[in-house]
Structure formats: structure tokens, C-alpha cells
Amino acid sequence: MEPHDRNAYSRRRVVKGIGLTGVTLGLAGCSGDTDGGGGDGASDGGDGGDGQGGATSSDETPSPEPVESTWKGVLTKPGEDGQHNPWGKNYNFDGFFLYDHLGRYHGNNHEFVGFVADDWSVDGTTATLQLRDTYTWHDGDPVTADDLVTQLDIESLLGSPFDTVDSYEKTGERSIEFSLSKPANEFMVLNQILSRRLQAKTSIYGEFAERARDAGSEEEKQAVITDLQEMELQFGAEKHPIGNGPWQFKSASNQEWTFELYEDYDNGHFSADERNFSQAGWRYVPSKSKRSLALANDRIDYWTKTHPTQAQIEQQPDAVDWNKVPLYNGYGLVANFNKEPWDDRRVRQAMLYAIDFGLVAENTSGAYQRDAIEIPCGVSNSMLDTYLGDAQDQYLTYEKDRERAAQLLRDAGFSKSDGTWQKPDGEPFAPTIKEGRGGYWVSIGQNVTSQLDNFGVDAELQKVGHTQMYGEIVPNGNFDVIGDWWSGVWFQAGYPGYHIRAVTLGWWADQTNYPEQIDIPMPVGDPNGSTETVDVAQLFEDLSTAQDPAEEQRLNRKAAWLYNMTLPKMPITVEHDINLFDTKNWELPPLDGELMQQGEPHWWADRMGEIQARTK
């Protein structure tokens, strides 16, 4: 299969329902599971629309009454009155219900779907964006280009939100033009522009944007930042959040948040009058065991982006269906290139050849939530067809081969004595693998350590605190190897230009001392080919400006080859998100279908109007 159709990136409008056939009564569940997200942010519903009580004429049939009127997800922290300024110091509200994105990338259809944004294009050094004229804020004001410019000015004050955008300006009531520093990769430009939630209503944040534009000195800019971060927004107060999404705030307590349907909502895919329920919200449930019971006992309606145990899955009634959604990330080992012998790629490669990825995936806590990595190249299993296509067989899979692992270590100057590997200096090869994430990560680390011990590497797993790991150990380079995610970013469509760049440039590269220039065998697919020195920054610069699909494909495959050969991280598994839904009271799209088999399926079901309450 060839890479995704770049023409899809520039689709001006998206057909309502993106080709889905609507809700179904029966759900086909998949098995799986994975990592938890912030507030288990979930979609909501409402009870609104036609015929909820009231008189009808003699020739009308009353709408059936919904079984439930409130679509409830999980609040993972007490719902105390908090700060809802997204740029505030104590922001504690994710805006899931309240705000809509300009657009989101549909990972299975390989296309951007517009929400607040209705129309877009990229032409040479100019990108244009048109906002949908059906959007209003919850106080009735129209959503306009002024609001987006306000948000971009605030984002620019806090740090550049773009790689290639030099400037932007309002060109109409709902249109904005972006000037690019150079002709750029269309996917990367659109992803940077569209993926934000629009949150900065000008009547609330305009004063900060105006001050940011007028600020001449760093001191003046810092004063704006300080005032912005200290501004308090609270529901029920004079200054309060005003959203533009399908749900507007109704009430809150420590135990529950409730939102009600915004009757004027229309995102181009569905409108509020198509809902048959009126409310959405969260219920505070403090632990996974209690969340499992709450779902089983109808106290919540869905539990998403989580890692339930097998027992918690099995305790659910038949009416609770679930799926697992593959992530663009998973567990891997991360070596410190500053520490011998980890600066030698042969050692890193040998470690992967010594490990059976399938055993790690199958024999660790929550095994149903992960798969073995297919090709350790910085591209997740679900994206291999998209980005590598028919070139996949050119990459090393690092399938367990301990003879190959032993040969690589001998080539690197190691020797084996009494079943234990010795480093070139004669000292035992006894790496400490530090683990700072806890939970099922420890189970994975124990399995990996056991397999390495069996191979003759005297590995030790050391559990440390998360704050200690990422506040002290990693920034100070005090590690041989750690267990961590093998990509440095989330979502971003699994695109190599983001996921591989994040571990070969920037923060992670600084922590591991990954070289700015590195030798790899070429061409792609020939591990014994002639050596080529790759300027890593230039490779991703070229990818960020690639406009020809064939050139973009070539550079993506070269980036994956760079990862596959040098192993900036050593991937072992691919994780999944587990999402559980009540199907007794709610109708949803098929859980194994394209809409629900992607990140945050509850969000997609909500925003595409593909969830309804069952009726009496």
C-alpha cells in the first residue's frame, strides 16, 4: 500500500458522517487495552431536540422518551471549583465538552475533518483557513476570525506555536491567511494549524492579545504573561469560561459536573436538534476498581483511555462492550549514548535481538492491552502500511535471534565467561534499567530484565519515583538504560516527521546525547550498505518542506531507516487504549469500525452525532 493520499489533506469540506452508516443496536467488541488519560475525558450526550414532553397535534407522534438523559463519564479528581483559564497557573479543566477543535485528523481515513474550520488550503507559502459560519459561543456571539487571532497571539506570546508560519492575519470576518517561511509539507502545516481547540473568546482574552501585540520589551511581554496566568475564570463567577462546543456548563460539585445541550450547536456534521438526550457530564470516581464497579452498576456510562485489569473487564455485565485502540507508541528501552557501551549501536541492536517481544507482550500485567512491535523503526504497527507501504520488508524486525545478538556483542569487543557477558574492559555487563512509571510498566521491566538475564546480561531493574526519574535522573544523565515510551510525542497521526523527530532532535536527544550527525548504512533496506552521514536536523527540515508525495515518502522511509538502524530508543511493544461503553442504555457506532478505532473514540462519537440514548 502506498502512503496516504495527500489530496485528502486539502479536502475543503467533509461529507456529513464521514461515510459512516449511523448508530447500530448491536456492537461488535474487540479485545485490548492501554494507557489512561487525564480525566478519562469522554464524550457526552444530551436529551434535547424534538418532542421531549409537551402537547402534539393529532397527526404527530410523540418522540419516544430516552432511557437516560445524561451521558456520564469519569472525573478522576474531585470536582472542586477550580481555575478554567487554559493559560492559568492552576488550570484543572480539559475543556472536553466546552470547546471544539478547528479540525481533527481521522487516523483511519487519513484525512482532516473540519469542525470550527470549514475550509482550508495550502498553496506555496500561503495557507488559508475559513471558519464555519454555524458556530457561536454559548452567549450567542458568533465565532469569528478575531477569536482565532486572539488565541494565536496569546500562543505566540508564550512560545511559537508553529514551525513554518511567519505571520497570520484576518482577511475576513471568518477567514485567516497564514504566511509560511517557505513552501512546506502540507500535512505538517495543516496539523499544526487545525489541531487546536478554539478557547480564546475575544471578549475574555482580547485585552491580553492586544497587550501582547503592543509589548516592545521582554519585560512588557513578561508582564502580560504574568497577568494572563493569574487571571481567574470560574463557572458562576463574573468572569467565567464561555464555550463553543455541544455542551454548556450547568452545575458542578466535588462529586459531579453536569453540562446541558447547547441548542444552537451545529458543527457541519450534526446539530443539537438531532440529539435525543439533554445532558452530559462526569462523576468523580477515585480509583480504577471503583470505576469498574461504577460502570458495572450503571453509575457511569463509559470509561475510556484506561488500563483496567483482566478481572475488571470480566466483572462487567454483557451490556458493557469494549474495544482496544492501537496507539502510536509503546514500551521501549532508552539508552544513554553518553555511557559506554551504549554509544555502540551494536550493543543496542544486540539487546533487541536477545528479547522475545511476543513474550513481553503476552506475559506481563494487562497483556491484552499490548502487542509486540512489528518493526522497531519509530512507526507504530497500525501505521506501517500508511508510511512504509510495500517497503516494510526492507527493515530489520529484530525478531529474537540470540546467535545474532551474541555475534553483535563479540563484534563490539564483548566476551562471555561462565555464561555471563563481559564488556571490552573485562567488567561484567550488568546494566541497571531504571523504571519510573510504575504500574504495569514494572511488570514489563521485570520480563525484559529476566530475558536479558537468561541471555547472560546481568541486568537489574530499579524502580524510582516518577518525579525523581524525570526531574533529576534523566535531565542529569544519571542512567544507563530506562524503560519508557519509544516515541516522544502523542497522537500526531503517527507521522514519522513528528514521532521520530521527537526522539532524535530536541529534549529527548538532549537527554540521551543522540548525535546531531550520525552514520547509517545506505540505501534504505541494506544494513550492510555503504556508510552515509546523516545530518538529523536537515533530514527533518527536508521532510517539513517536502511537497512532492514521492519525496515525502522517500524522506519518511529514510527517517524510519535512521531509527531502525541507530535505535535512539529500543521499541518492544505497542500499547492500546481500552474503552468501555454501556450499550444497554446507549446506541453507539460499531466499536470495531473506523470511527471508534482511533484515539478518543468517545469524542468522535459525540462530535459526529453518532451516539443516542436508547428509548423506552
Short mmCIF file of C-alpha atoms in Angstrom, two decimals, residues 247-557:
data_model
loop_
_atom_site.label_atom_id
_atom_site.label_comp_id
_atom_site.label_asym_id
_atom_site.label_seq_id
_atom_site.Cartn_x
_atom_site.Cartn_y
_atom_site.Cartn_z
CA TRP A 247 -22.28 21.23 25.79
CA GLN A 248 -22.55 24.27 28.03
CA PHE A 249 -21.91 24.34 31.76
CA LYS A 250 -24.89 23.66 34.04
CA SER A 251 -23.65 22.75 37.53
CA ALA A 252 -20.69 21.36 39.45
CA SER A 253 -19.83 19.85 42.81
CA ASN A 254 -16.96 17.80 44.16
CA GLN A 255 -18.76 14.67 43.02
CA GLU A 256 -20.25 15.60 39.65
CA TRP A 257 -20.04 18.02 36.75
CA THR A 258 -23.08 18.46 34.54
CA PHE A 259 -23.34 20.11 31.13
CA GLU A 260 -26.50 20.73 29.16
CA LEU A 261 -27.04 20.64 25.44
CA TYR A 262 -26.31 23.91 23.66
CA GLU A 263 -29.37 24.17 21.47
CA ASP A 264 -27.74 26.28 18.72
CA TYR A 265 -24.82 23.90 18.18
CA ASP A 266 -24.12 22.87 14.58
CA ASN A 267 -20.66 21.62 13.58
CA GLY A 268 -21.50 20.72 9.98
CA HIS A 269 -21.72 17.02 10.79
CA PHE A 270 -24.64 17.12 13.18
CA SER A 271 -26.68 19.70 15.07
CA ALA A 272 -28.14 19.78 18.57
CA ASP A 273 -31.68 19.12 17.38
CA GLU A 274 -30.57 15.63 16.32
CA ARG A 275 -29.80 14.66 19.92
CA ASN A 276 -32.36 12.70 21.90
CA PHE A 277 -30.74 13.36 25.29
CA SER A 278 -30.09 16.65 27.02
CA GLN A 279 -27.15 16.37 29.40
CA ALA A 280 -23.58 15.15 29.67
CA GLY A 281 -21.11 15.11 32.48
CA TRP A 282 -18.57 13.48 34.72
CA ARG A 283 -18.88 11.66 38.01
CA TYR A 284 -15.93 11.60 40.39
CA VAL A 285 -14.76 8.01 40.91
CA PRO A 286 -11.35 7.93 42.62
CA SER A 287 -9.87 4.56 41.65
CA LYS A 288 -9.87 2.03 38.86
CA SER A 289 -11.52 -0.63 40.98
CA LYS A 290 -14.34 1.77 41.87
CA ARG A 291 -14.67 2.92 38.27
CA SER A 292 -15.08 -0.66 37.19
CA LEU A 293 -17.87 -1.14 39.74
CA ALA A 294 -19.47 2.18 38.80
CA LEU A 295 -19.67 1.12 35.15
CA ALA A 296 -21.00 -2.32 36.04
CA ASN A 297 -23.69 -0.72 38.24
CA ASP A 298 -24.85 1.98 35.81
CA ARG A 299 -23.34 4.87 37.78
CA ILE A 300 -21.25 5.86 34.75
CA ASP A 301 -21.83 5.13 31.08
CA TYR A 302 -18.30 4.89 29.74
CA TRP A 303 -14.73 4.53 30.92
CA THR A 304 -12.10 5.34 28.33
CA LYS A 305 -8.35 5.72 27.82
CA THR A 306 -7.55 3.42 30.71
CA HIS A 307 -5.77 0.24 31.83
CA PRO A 308 -8.29 -1.96 33.62
CA THR A 309 -7.19 -5.34 34.87
CA GLN A 310 -8.49 -8.51 33.27
CA ALA A 311 -10.65 -9.07 36.35
CA GLN A 312 -12.18 -5.61 36.00
CA ILE A 313 -13.01 -6.34 32.38
CA GLU A 314 -14.55 -9.69 33.28
CA GLN A 315 -16.72 -8.26 36.06
CA GLN A 316 -18.64 -6.14 33.54
CA PRO A 317 -22.14 -7.27 32.54
CA ASP A 318 -22.87 -8.35 28.98
CA ALA A 319 -24.32 -4.91 28.25
CA VAL A 320 -20.87 -3.32 28.65
CA ASP A 321 -18.93 -3.61 25.41
CA TRP A 322 -15.34 -2.57 24.92
CA ASN A 323 -12.62 -2.16 22.37
CA LYS A 324 -8.93 -1.52 22.24
CA VAL A 325 -7.49 1.20 20.05
CA PRO A 326 -3.86 0.94 18.93
CA LEU A 327 -1.67 3.82 20.00
CA TYR A 328 1.26 5.28 18.09
CA ASN A 329 3.56 4.39 20.95
CA GLY A 330 4.60 1.66 23.37
CA TYR A 331 7.23 0.39 25.78
CA GLY A 332 10.89 0.53 24.89
CA LEU A 333 14.35 0.76 26.39
CA VAL A 334 16.12 4.12 26.21
CA ALA A 335 19.90 4.07 26.28
CA ASN A 336 22.23 6.84 27.38
CA PHE A 337 24.60 7.44 24.46
CA ASN A 338 26.97 9.17 26.90
CA LYS A 339 27.55 5.90 28.74
CA GLU A 340 29.71 3.10 27.37
CA PRO A 341 28.92 0.66 25.90
CA TRP A 342 25.50 2.12 24.98
CA ASP A 343 27.06 4.52 22.50
CA ASP A 344 27.78 1.47 20.30
CA ARG A 345 24.77 0.68 18.12
CA ARG A 346 25.75 -2.99 18.00
CA VAL A 347 25.08 -3.23 21.72
CA ARG A 348 21.66 -1.62 21.37
CA GLN A 349 20.81 -3.91 18.46
CA ALA A 350 22.01 -6.96 20.40
CA MET A 351 19.65 -6.15 23.26
CA LEU A 352 16.66 -6.23 20.93
CA TYR A 353 17.76 -9.47 19.27
CA ALA A 354 18.05 -11.03 22.76
CA ILE A 355 14.44 -10.20 23.70
CA ASP A 356 11.31 -12.04 22.58
CA PHE A 357 8.84 -9.18 22.02
CA GLY A 358 5.91 -11.59 21.96
CA LEU A 359 6.72 -12.92 25.41
CA VAL A 360 6.91 -9.39 26.78
CA ALA A 361 3.53 -8.55 25.28
CA GLU A 362 1.84 -11.78 26.35
CA ASN A 363 3.30 -12.39 29.81
CA THR A 364 3.04 -9.06 31.57
CA SER A 365 0.35 -7.34 33.58
CA GLY A 366 -2.57 -6.35 31.37
CA ALA A 367 -1.21 -8.37 28.46
CA TYR A 368 -4.45 -7.97 26.49
CA GLN A 369 -3.68 -4.25 26.13
CA ARG A 370 -0.49 -4.59 24.08
CA ASP A 371 1.07 -6.23 21.05
CA ALA A 372 4.65 -6.98 20.14
CA ILE A 373 6.25 -4.31 17.99
CA GLU A 374 6.43 -5.48 14.38
CA ILE A 375 9.27 -3.28 13.14
CA PRO A 376 11.30 -1.19 15.63
CA CYS A 377 11.56 1.88 13.39
CA GLY A 378 9.62 4.64 15.15
CA VAL A 379 6.42 3.78 13.28
CA SER A 380 3.60 2.02 15.12
CA ASN A 381 2.16 -1.26 13.84
CA SER A 382 -1.08 0.34 12.69
CA MET A 383 0.79 2.93 10.62
CA LEU A 384 3.26 0.66 8.82
CA ASP A 385 1.09 0.29 5.73
CA THR A 386 0.46 4.01 5.64
CA TYR A 387 4.05 5.24 5.88
CA LEU A 388 6.25 2.33 4.78
CA GLY A 389 3.87 0.57 2.42
CA ASP A 390 5.44 -2.17 0.34
CA ALA A 391 8.93 -1.28 1.66
CA GLN A 392 8.26 -2.84 5.08
CA ASP A 393 10.25 -5.99 4.37
CA GLN A 394 13.39 -3.84 3.92
CA TYR A 395 13.59 -3.03 7.63
CA LEU A 396 15.06 -5.15 10.42
CA THR A 397 12.38 -6.69 12.62
CA TYR A 398 14.87 -7.69 15.35
CA GLU A 399 12.99 -10.95 15.79
CA LYS A 400 14.57 -12.91 18.65
CA ASP A 401 17.88 -14.30 17.43
CA ARG A 402 20.37 -14.82 20.23
CA GLU A 403 23.08 -16.08 17.91
CA ARG A 404 22.88 -12.77 16.08
CA ALA A 405 22.83 -10.92 19.41
CA ALA A 406 25.94 -12.79 20.57
CA GLN A 407 27.78 -12.05 17.33
CA LEU A 408 26.99 -8.34 17.59
CA LEU A 409 28.36 -8.25 21.15
CA ARG A 410 31.53 -10.11 20.11
CA ASP A 411 31.97 -7.69 17.21
CA ALA A 412 31.75 -4.89 19.79
CA GLY A 413 34.57 -6.46 21.85
CA PHE A 414 32.48 -8.35 24.41
CA SER A 415 33.27 -11.84 25.61
CA LYS A 416 31.35 -14.45 27.57
CA SER A 417 32.62 -16.20 30.68
CA ASP A 418 30.70 -18.70 32.79
CA GLY A 419 27.51 -17.78 30.97
CA THR A 420 27.84 -14.05 31.66
CA TRP A 421 28.81 -11.34 29.17
CA GLN A 422 31.86 -9.22 29.89
CA LYS A 423 32.38 -5.73 28.49
CA PRO A 424 35.50 -4.94 26.42
CA ASP A 425 37.24 -3.72 29.62
CA GLY A 426 36.63 -7.11 31.25
CA GLU A 427 33.98 -5.86 33.65
CA PRO A 428 30.64 -7.73 33.84
CA PHE A 429 27.94 -6.36 31.58
CA ALA A 430 25.44 -5.52 34.33
CA PRO A 431 23.21 -2.62 33.26
CA THR A 432 20.66 -1.10 35.60
CA ILE A 433 17.29 -0.49 33.94
CA LYS A 434 15.54 2.29 35.79
CA GLU A 435 11.76 2.39 35.81
CA GLY A 436 9.88 5.50 36.89
CA ARG A 437 6.32 4.99 35.69
CA GLY A 438 5.12 2.22 37.98
CA GLY A 439 2.07 0.03 37.43
CA TYR A 440 2.21 -2.35 34.51
CA TRP A 441 5.49 -0.78 33.35
CA VAL A 442 7.19 -2.54 36.24
CA SER A 443 5.77 -5.86 35.05
CA ILE A 444 7.17 -5.21 31.57
CA GLY A 445 10.54 -4.19 33.01
CA GLN A 446 10.70 -7.37 35.06
CA ASN A 447 10.01 -9.50 32.00
CA VAL A 448 12.65 -7.69 29.94
CA THR A 449 15.20 -7.95 32.74
CA SER A 450 14.50 -11.66 33.15
CA GLN A 451 15.02 -12.29 29.45
CA LEU A 452 18.29 -10.37 29.42
CA ASP A 453 19.49 -12.29 32.49
CA ASN A 454 18.69 -15.52 30.68
CA PHE A 455 20.85 -14.33 27.78
CA GLY A 456 23.76 -13.66 30.13
CA VAL A 457 23.36 -9.94 30.68
CA ASP A 458 23.32 -9.34 34.42
CA ALA A 459 20.53 -6.71 34.21
CA GLU A 460 18.86 -5.23 37.27
CA LEU A 461 15.52 -3.44 37.39
CA GLN A 462 15.47 -0.42 39.70
CA LYS A 463 12.15 1.26 40.49
CA VAL A 464 12.33 5.00 41.14
CA GLY A 465 9.74 7.72 41.60
CA HIS A 466 8.31 9.46 38.55
CA THR A 467 9.38 12.92 39.76
CA GLN A 468 12.85 11.67 40.58
CA MET A 469 13.16 10.00 37.18
CA TYR A 470 12.14 12.93 35.01
CA GLY A 471 13.14 15.76 37.34
CA GLU A 472 16.59 14.50 38.35
CA ILE A 473 17.80 11.23 36.83
CA VAL A 474 17.08 11.78 33.14
CA PRO A 475 17.95 15.51 32.95
CA ASN A 476 21.27 14.85 34.69
CA GLY A 477 22.12 11.80 32.58
CA ASN A 478 22.30 9.52 35.61
CA PHE A 479 21.19 6.35 33.85
CA ASP A 480 22.43 3.51 31.69
CA VAL A 481 19.02 2.49 30.39
CA ILE A 482 15.47 3.41 31.34
CA GLY A 483 12.10 1.95 30.43
CA ASP A 484 9.92 4.49 28.67
CA TRP A 485 7.72 5.23 25.67
CA TRP A 486 9.63 4.74 22.41
CA SER A 487 8.13 7.86 20.82
CA GLY A 488 8.44 11.30 22.32
CA VAL A 489 5.02 12.61 21.26
CA TRP A 490 1.35 11.59 21.37
CA PHE A 491 -1.16 11.27 18.56
CA GLN A 492 0.07 13.40 15.62
CA ALA A 493 -1.30 10.70 13.32
CA GLY A 494 1.72 8.50 13.97
CA TYR A 495 3.56 10.66 11.43
CA PRO A 496 7.32 9.93 11.30
CA GLY A 497 8.08 13.62 10.94
CA TYR A 498 6.77 14.08 14.49
CA HIS A 499 7.35 10.75 16.23
CA ILE A 500 10.89 10.06 15.03
CA ARG A 501 11.99 13.68 15.13
CA ALA A 502 10.86 13.89 18.77
CA VAL A 503 13.50 11.34 19.88
CA THR A 504 16.34 12.29 17.51
CA LEU A 505 16.10 16.07 17.98
CA GLY A 506 15.05 18.27 20.87
CA TRP A 507 14.51 17.33 24.51
CA TRP A 508 14.92 13.56 24.29
CA ALA A 509 18.00 13.83 22.09
CA ASP A 510 19.50 16.22 24.64
CA GLN A 511 18.88 13.73 27.47
CA THR A 512 20.30 10.72 25.62
CA ASN A 513 23.02 12.63 23.73
CA TYR A 514 21.76 11.32 20.40
CA PRO A 515 24.22 12.70 17.82
CA GLU A 516 23.35 15.63 15.57
CA GLN A 517 25.13 13.79 12.77
CA ILE A 518 25.20 10.03 12.65
CA ASP A 519 26.44 7.34 10.25
CA ILE A 520 23.99 4.79 8.87
CA PRO A 521 24.27 2.19 6.11
CA MET A 522 22.51 3.14 2.89
CA PRO A 523 20.49 2.69 0.81
CA VAL A 524 17.33 2.00 2.83
CA GLY A 525 16.95 -1.74 3.17
CA ASP A 526 20.65 -2.63 3.06
CA PRO A 527 22.11 -2.92 6.59
CA ASN A 528 25.47 -3.77 5.02
CA GLY A 529 25.43 -0.85 2.58
CA SER A 530 27.97 1.94 2.31
CA THR A 531 28.06 4.43 5.17
CA GLU A 532 26.27 7.75 4.85
CA THR A 533 26.50 10.53 7.40
CA VAL A 534 23.04 11.91 8.10
CA ASP A 535 22.51 15.43 9.37
CA VAL A 536 19.47 14.70 11.52
CA ALA A 537 18.16 18.27 11.66
CA GLN A 538 18.49 18.62 7.89
CA LEU A 539 16.62 15.37 7.30
CA PHE A 540 13.59 16.63 9.19
CA GLU A 541 13.93 20.10 7.72
CA ASP A 542 13.72 18.49 4.27
CA LEU A 543 10.69 16.47 5.37
CA SER A 544 8.96 19.57 6.74
CA THR A 545 9.26 21.25 3.33
CA ALA A 546 8.56 18.22 1.13
CA GLN A 547 5.63 18.90 -1.19
CA ASP A 548 6.02 16.14 -3.75
CA PRO A 549 4.37 12.93 -2.48
CA ALA A 550 7.21 10.75 -3.76
CA GLU A 551 9.78 12.90 -1.97
CA GLU A 552 7.74 12.91 1.23
CA GLN A 553 7.54 9.12 1.02
CA ARG A 554 11.29 8.80 0.46
CA LEU A 555 12.12 11.00 3.45
CA ASN A 556 9.65 9.27 5.76
CA ARG A 557 11.19 5.93 4.87
#
